[in-house]
């Protein structure tokens, strides 16, 4: 497990400031700090959590927001099985699966002895999970104090758009992702942001490239 915790440092350093931004955004959206923290403890999926908050802020129902968050997480069902040969028999470890944890695990697990793989992944996942929740706690319970610091509020508010932009850039050549994004943007302009995200997700899930 120690080796996994050490390997988690790059992921943890990337997660922490974004988690702080999430904590502050959650309080800004009207949620109690404990509710924001509970989201990170139980969901642990940054993009889904931000989407949930965004849809609530747009006036969408909690059920619709939760449905969109679940739809975003369905991508794990497609790439997660790549780790199955190394972690067979430990399905609960899937809770710690994120895009970044997957990337580090897929690179590291094949070179480890079978007996060390479960402990490595557990340490890796826990390191990322703790960083995300510590950042959420700082942002949620210290939101008022952080907003008073010069430049902090503006900098953290930029962290989320920057993160999503970096995530989106590699997919601009993918016609499926581009089509889904254009659909969501068109419906946003028509004032139907929530449904735009839902329909874009469905389109991306159903569309198969030739």
Short mmCIF file of C-alpha atoms in Angstrom, two decimals:
data_model
loop_
_atom_site.label_atom_id
_atom_site.label_comp_id
_atom_site.label_asym_id
_atom_site.label_seq_id
_atom_site.Cartn_x
_atom_site.Cartn_y
_atom_site.Cartn_z
CA UNK A 1 0.00 0.00 0.00
CA UNK A 2 2.88 2.37 0.76
CA UNK A 3 4.10 2.17 -2.82
CA UNK A 4 0.61 3.08 -4.07
CA UNK A 5 0.39 6.05 -1.71
CA UNK A 6 3.71 7.34 -3.01
CA UNK A 7 2.52 6.92 -6.60
CA UNK A 8 -0.64 8.89 -5.75
CA UNK A 9 1.21 12.16 -5.09
CA UNK A 10 0.96 13.58 -8.62
CA UNK A 11 -2.75 12.77 -8.74
CA UNK A 12 -3.31 14.17 -5.25
CA UNK A 13 -1.54 17.43 -6.09
CA UNK A 14 -3.76 17.85 -9.14
CA UNK A 15 -6.94 16.99 -7.28
CA UNK A 16 -6.50 19.22 -4.24
CA UNK A 17 -7.01 22.70 -5.77
CA UNK A 18 -9.91 21.48 -7.93
CA UNK A 19 -11.52 19.95 -4.82
CA UNK A 20 -11.14 23.26 -2.99
CA UNK A 21 -12.92 24.93 -5.89
CA UNK A 22 -15.66 22.30 -5.70
CA UNK A 23 -16.15 22.88 -1.97
CA UNK A 24 -16.46 26.62 -2.49
CA UNK A 25 -18.76 26.17 -5.49
CA UNK A 26 -21.01 23.84 -3.50
CA UNK A 27 -21.47 26.38 -0.72
CA UNK A 28 -21.97 29.09 -3.34
CA UNK A 29 -24.74 26.98 -4.90
CA UNK A 30 -26.61 26.99 -1.60
CA UNK A 31 -25.64 23.61 -0.17
CA UNK A 32 -24.63 23.25 3.46
CA UNK A 33 -20.90 22.52 3.96
CA UNK A 34 -21.67 19.08 5.39
CA UNK A 35 -23.75 18.22 2.30
CA UNK A 36 -20.91 19.28 -0.01
CA UNK A 37 -18.50 17.11 1.97
CA UNK A 38 -20.90 14.19 1.86
CA UNK A 39 -20.98 14.40 -1.93
CA UNK A 40 -17.22 13.98 -2.09
CA UNK A 41 -17.23 11.18 0.48
CA UNK A 42 -19.92 9.14 -1.28
CA UNK A 43 -19.49 10.01 -4.97
CA UNK A 44 -15.77 10.75 -5.50
CA UNK A 45 -16.12 11.76 -9.14
CA UNK A 46 -15.07 15.32 -9.86
CA UNK A 47 -16.74 15.87 -13.24
CA UNK A 48 -19.98 14.29 -12.03
CA UNK A 49 -19.99 16.34 -8.83
CA UNK A 50 -19.43 19.60 -10.70
CA UNK A 51 -22.14 18.67 -13.20
CA UNK A 52 -24.52 17.95 -10.31
CA UNK A 53 -23.87 21.38 -8.81
CA UNK A 54 -24.15 23.11 -12.16
CA UNK A 55 -27.50 21.56 -12.93
CA UNK A 56 -28.85 22.41 -9.48
CA UNK A 57 -27.74 26.01 -9.99
CA UNK A 58 -29.60 26.02 -13.35
CA UNK A 59 -32.78 24.98 -11.53
CA UNK A 60 -32.81 21.32 -12.58
CA UNK A 61 -34.40 18.78 -10.27
CA UNK A 62 -32.06 16.78 -8.00
CA UNK A 63 -33.15 13.59 -9.79
CA UNK A 64 -32.17 14.95 -13.18
CA UNK A 65 -28.85 16.21 -11.80
CA UNK A 66 -28.14 12.81 -10.25
CA UNK A 67 -29.04 11.09 -13.53
CA UNK A 68 -26.57 13.23 -15.48
CA UNK A 69 -23.87 12.52 -12.89
CA UNK A 70 -24.51 8.80 -13.24
CA UNK A 71 -24.40 9.06 -17.03
CA UNK A 72 -21.02 10.76 -16.87
CA UNK A 73 -19.67 7.93 -14.73
CA UNK A 74 -20.76 5.25 -17.20
CA UNK A 75 -17.45 5.74 -19.02
CA UNK A 76 -15.79 3.73 -16.25
CA UNK A 77 -17.68 0.67 -17.45
CA UNK A 78 -15.81 0.86 -20.76
CA UNK A 79 -12.22 1.35 -19.65
CA UNK A 80 -12.36 -0.07 -16.12
CA UNK A 81 -12.33 -3.73 -17.26
CA UNK A 82 -8.76 -3.18 -18.54
CA UNK A 83 -7.66 -3.46 -14.90
CA UNK A 84 -9.56 -6.68 -14.27
CA UNK A 85 -6.64 -9.03 -15.09
CA UNK A 86 -4.65 -7.37 -12.30
CA UNK A 87 -7.38 -6.84 -9.68
CA UNK A 88 -9.72 -9.80 -10.23
CA UNK A 89 -11.78 -10.69 -7.18
CA UNK A 90 -11.79 -7.20 -5.65
CA UNK A 91 -14.84 -5.41 -7.11
CA UNK A 92 -15.10 -2.89 -4.24
CA UNK A 93 -11.86 -1.30 -5.40
CA UNK A 94 -13.84 0.12 -8.33
CA UNK A 95 -15.03 2.88 -5.98
CA UNK A 96 -11.57 4.47 -6.23
CA UNK A 97 -11.52 4.36 -10.02
CA UNK A 98 -11.06 7.76 -11.65
CA UNK A 99 -9.52 8.71 -14.97
CA UNK A 100 -6.20 9.67 -13.37
CA UNK A 101 -6.09 6.70 -11.00
CA UNK A 102 -6.77 4.41 -13.96
CA UNK A 103 -3.91 5.91 -15.97
CA UNK A 104 -1.38 5.44 -13.15
CA UNK A 105 -2.66 1.95 -12.31
CA UNK A 106 -2.60 0.71 -15.89
CA UNK A 107 1.01 1.83 -16.23
CA UNK A 108 2.18 0.44 -12.88
CA UNK A 109 0.23 -2.76 -12.14
CA UNK A 110 1.67 -4.97 -14.94
CA UNK A 111 5.17 -4.54 -13.51
CA UNK A 112 4.21 -5.52 -9.97
CA UNK A 113 4.00 -9.02 -8.46
CA UNK A 114 0.43 -10.31 -8.25
CA UNK A 115 0.51 -10.23 -4.45
CA UNK A 116 1.38 -6.51 -4.42
CA UNK A 117 -1.15 -5.27 -6.95
CA UNK A 118 -4.21 -4.99 -4.70
CA UNK A 119 -2.30 -3.09 -2.02
CA UNK A 120 -0.79 -0.77 -4.62
CA UNK A 121 -4.16 0.10 -6.13
CA UNK A 122 -5.70 0.58 -2.68
CA UNK A 123 -2.92 2.97 -1.68
CA UNK A 124 -3.18 4.82 -4.99
CA UNK A 125 -6.95 5.18 -4.69
CA UNK A 126 -6.84 6.20 -1.04
CA UNK A 127 -4.24 8.87 -1.73
CA UNK A 128 -6.40 10.40 -4.44
CA UNK A 129 -9.55 10.03 -2.32
CA UNK A 130 -8.02 11.71 0.74
CA UNK A 131 -6.68 14.61 -1.32
CA UNK A 132 -10.07 15.16 -2.94
CA UNK A 133 -11.90 15.12 0.39
CA UNK A 134 -9.37 17.29 2.21
CA UNK A 135 -9.63 19.85 -0.57
CA UNK A 136 -13.42 19.69 -0.46
CA UNK A 137 -13.36 20.20 3.31
CA UNK A 138 -11.11 23.25 3.03
CA UNK A 139 -13.26 24.75 0.29
CA UNK A 140 -16.62 24.00 1.91
CA UNK A 141 -15.92 24.88 5.53
CA UNK A 142 -13.47 27.70 4.80
CA UNK A 143 -15.26 29.23 1.81
CA UNK A 144 -15.90 32.60 3.45
CA UNK A 145 -12.30 32.98 4.63
CA UNK A 146 -10.84 31.87 1.30
CA UNK A 147 -13.00 34.32 -0.65
CA UNK A 148 -11.51 37.15 1.40
CA UNK A 149 -7.95 36.31 0.32
CA UNK A 150 -6.80 38.40 -2.68
CA UNK A 151 -7.08 36.49 -5.93
CA UNK A 152 -8.03 33.16 -4.38
CA UNK A 153 -11.68 33.21 -5.34
CA UNK A 154 -10.91 34.26 -8.90
CA UNK A 155 -8.13 31.73 -9.28
CA UNK A 156 -10.14 28.80 -7.98
CA UNK A 157 -13.18 29.79 -10.04
CA UNK A 158 -10.94 29.53 -13.12
CA UNK A 159 -9.67 26.08 -12.10
CA UNK A 160 -12.85 24.29 -13.16
CA UNK A 161 -13.18 25.78 -16.68
CA UNK A 162 -9.46 25.20 -17.20
CA UNK A 163 -9.76 21.59 -16.09
CA UNK A 164 -12.70 20.88 -18.38
CA UNK A 165 -10.96 22.62 -21.28
CA UNK A 166 -7.89 20.43 -20.85
CA UNK A 167 -10.09 17.35 -20.66
CA UNK A 168 -12.01 18.37 -23.80
CA UNK A 169 -9.09 19.34 -26.03
CA UNK A 170 -7.92 15.78 -26.86
CA UNK A 171 -11.45 14.90 -28.02
CA UNK A 172 -11.95 17.71 -30.53
CA UNK A 173 -11.00 15.40 -33.40
CA UNK A 174 -13.52 12.81 -32.28
CA UNK A 175 -16.77 13.35 -34.25
CA UNK A 176 -18.81 11.71 -31.49
CA UNK A 177 -17.54 14.08 -28.81
CA UNK A 178 -17.74 17.07 -31.15
CA UNK A 179 -21.33 16.26 -32.14
CA UNK A 180 -22.40 15.78 -28.53
CA UNK A 181 -20.72 19.05 -27.53
CA UNK A 182 -22.39 21.01 -30.32
CA UNK A 183 -25.79 19.57 -29.34
CA UNK A 184 -25.29 20.56 -25.70
CA UNK A 185 -24.14 24.06 -26.71
CA UNK A 186 -27.10 24.59 -29.06
CA UNK A 187 -29.60 23.61 -26.37
CA UNK A 188 -27.78 25.81 -23.86
CA UNK A 189 -28.31 28.78 -26.17
CA UNK A 190 -32.01 27.87 -26.24
CA UNK A 191 -32.12 27.94 -22.44
CA UNK A 192 -32.26 24.15 -22.05
CA UNK A 193 -28.85 23.51 -20.48
CA UNK A 194 -29.94 20.56 -18.34
CA UNK A 195 -31.61 18.69 -21.19
CA UNK A 196 -28.73 19.57 -23.47
CA UNK A 197 -26.31 17.77 -21.19
CA UNK A 198 -28.61 14.77 -20.90
CA UNK A 199 -29.20 14.43 -24.64
CA UNK A 200 -25.53 15.01 -25.44
CA UNK A 201 -24.60 12.22 -23.05
CA UNK A 202 -27.15 9.88 -24.62
CA UNK A 203 -25.90 10.77 -28.11
CA UNK A 204 -22.30 10.12 -27.13
CA UNK A 205 -23.25 6.80 -25.54
CA UNK A 206 -25.33 5.53 -28.49
CA UNK A 207 -23.33 6.87 -31.42
CA UNK A 208 -20.91 4.33 -32.80
CA UNK A 209 -18.12 5.39 -35.09
CA UNK A 210 -17.90 3.42 -38.37
#
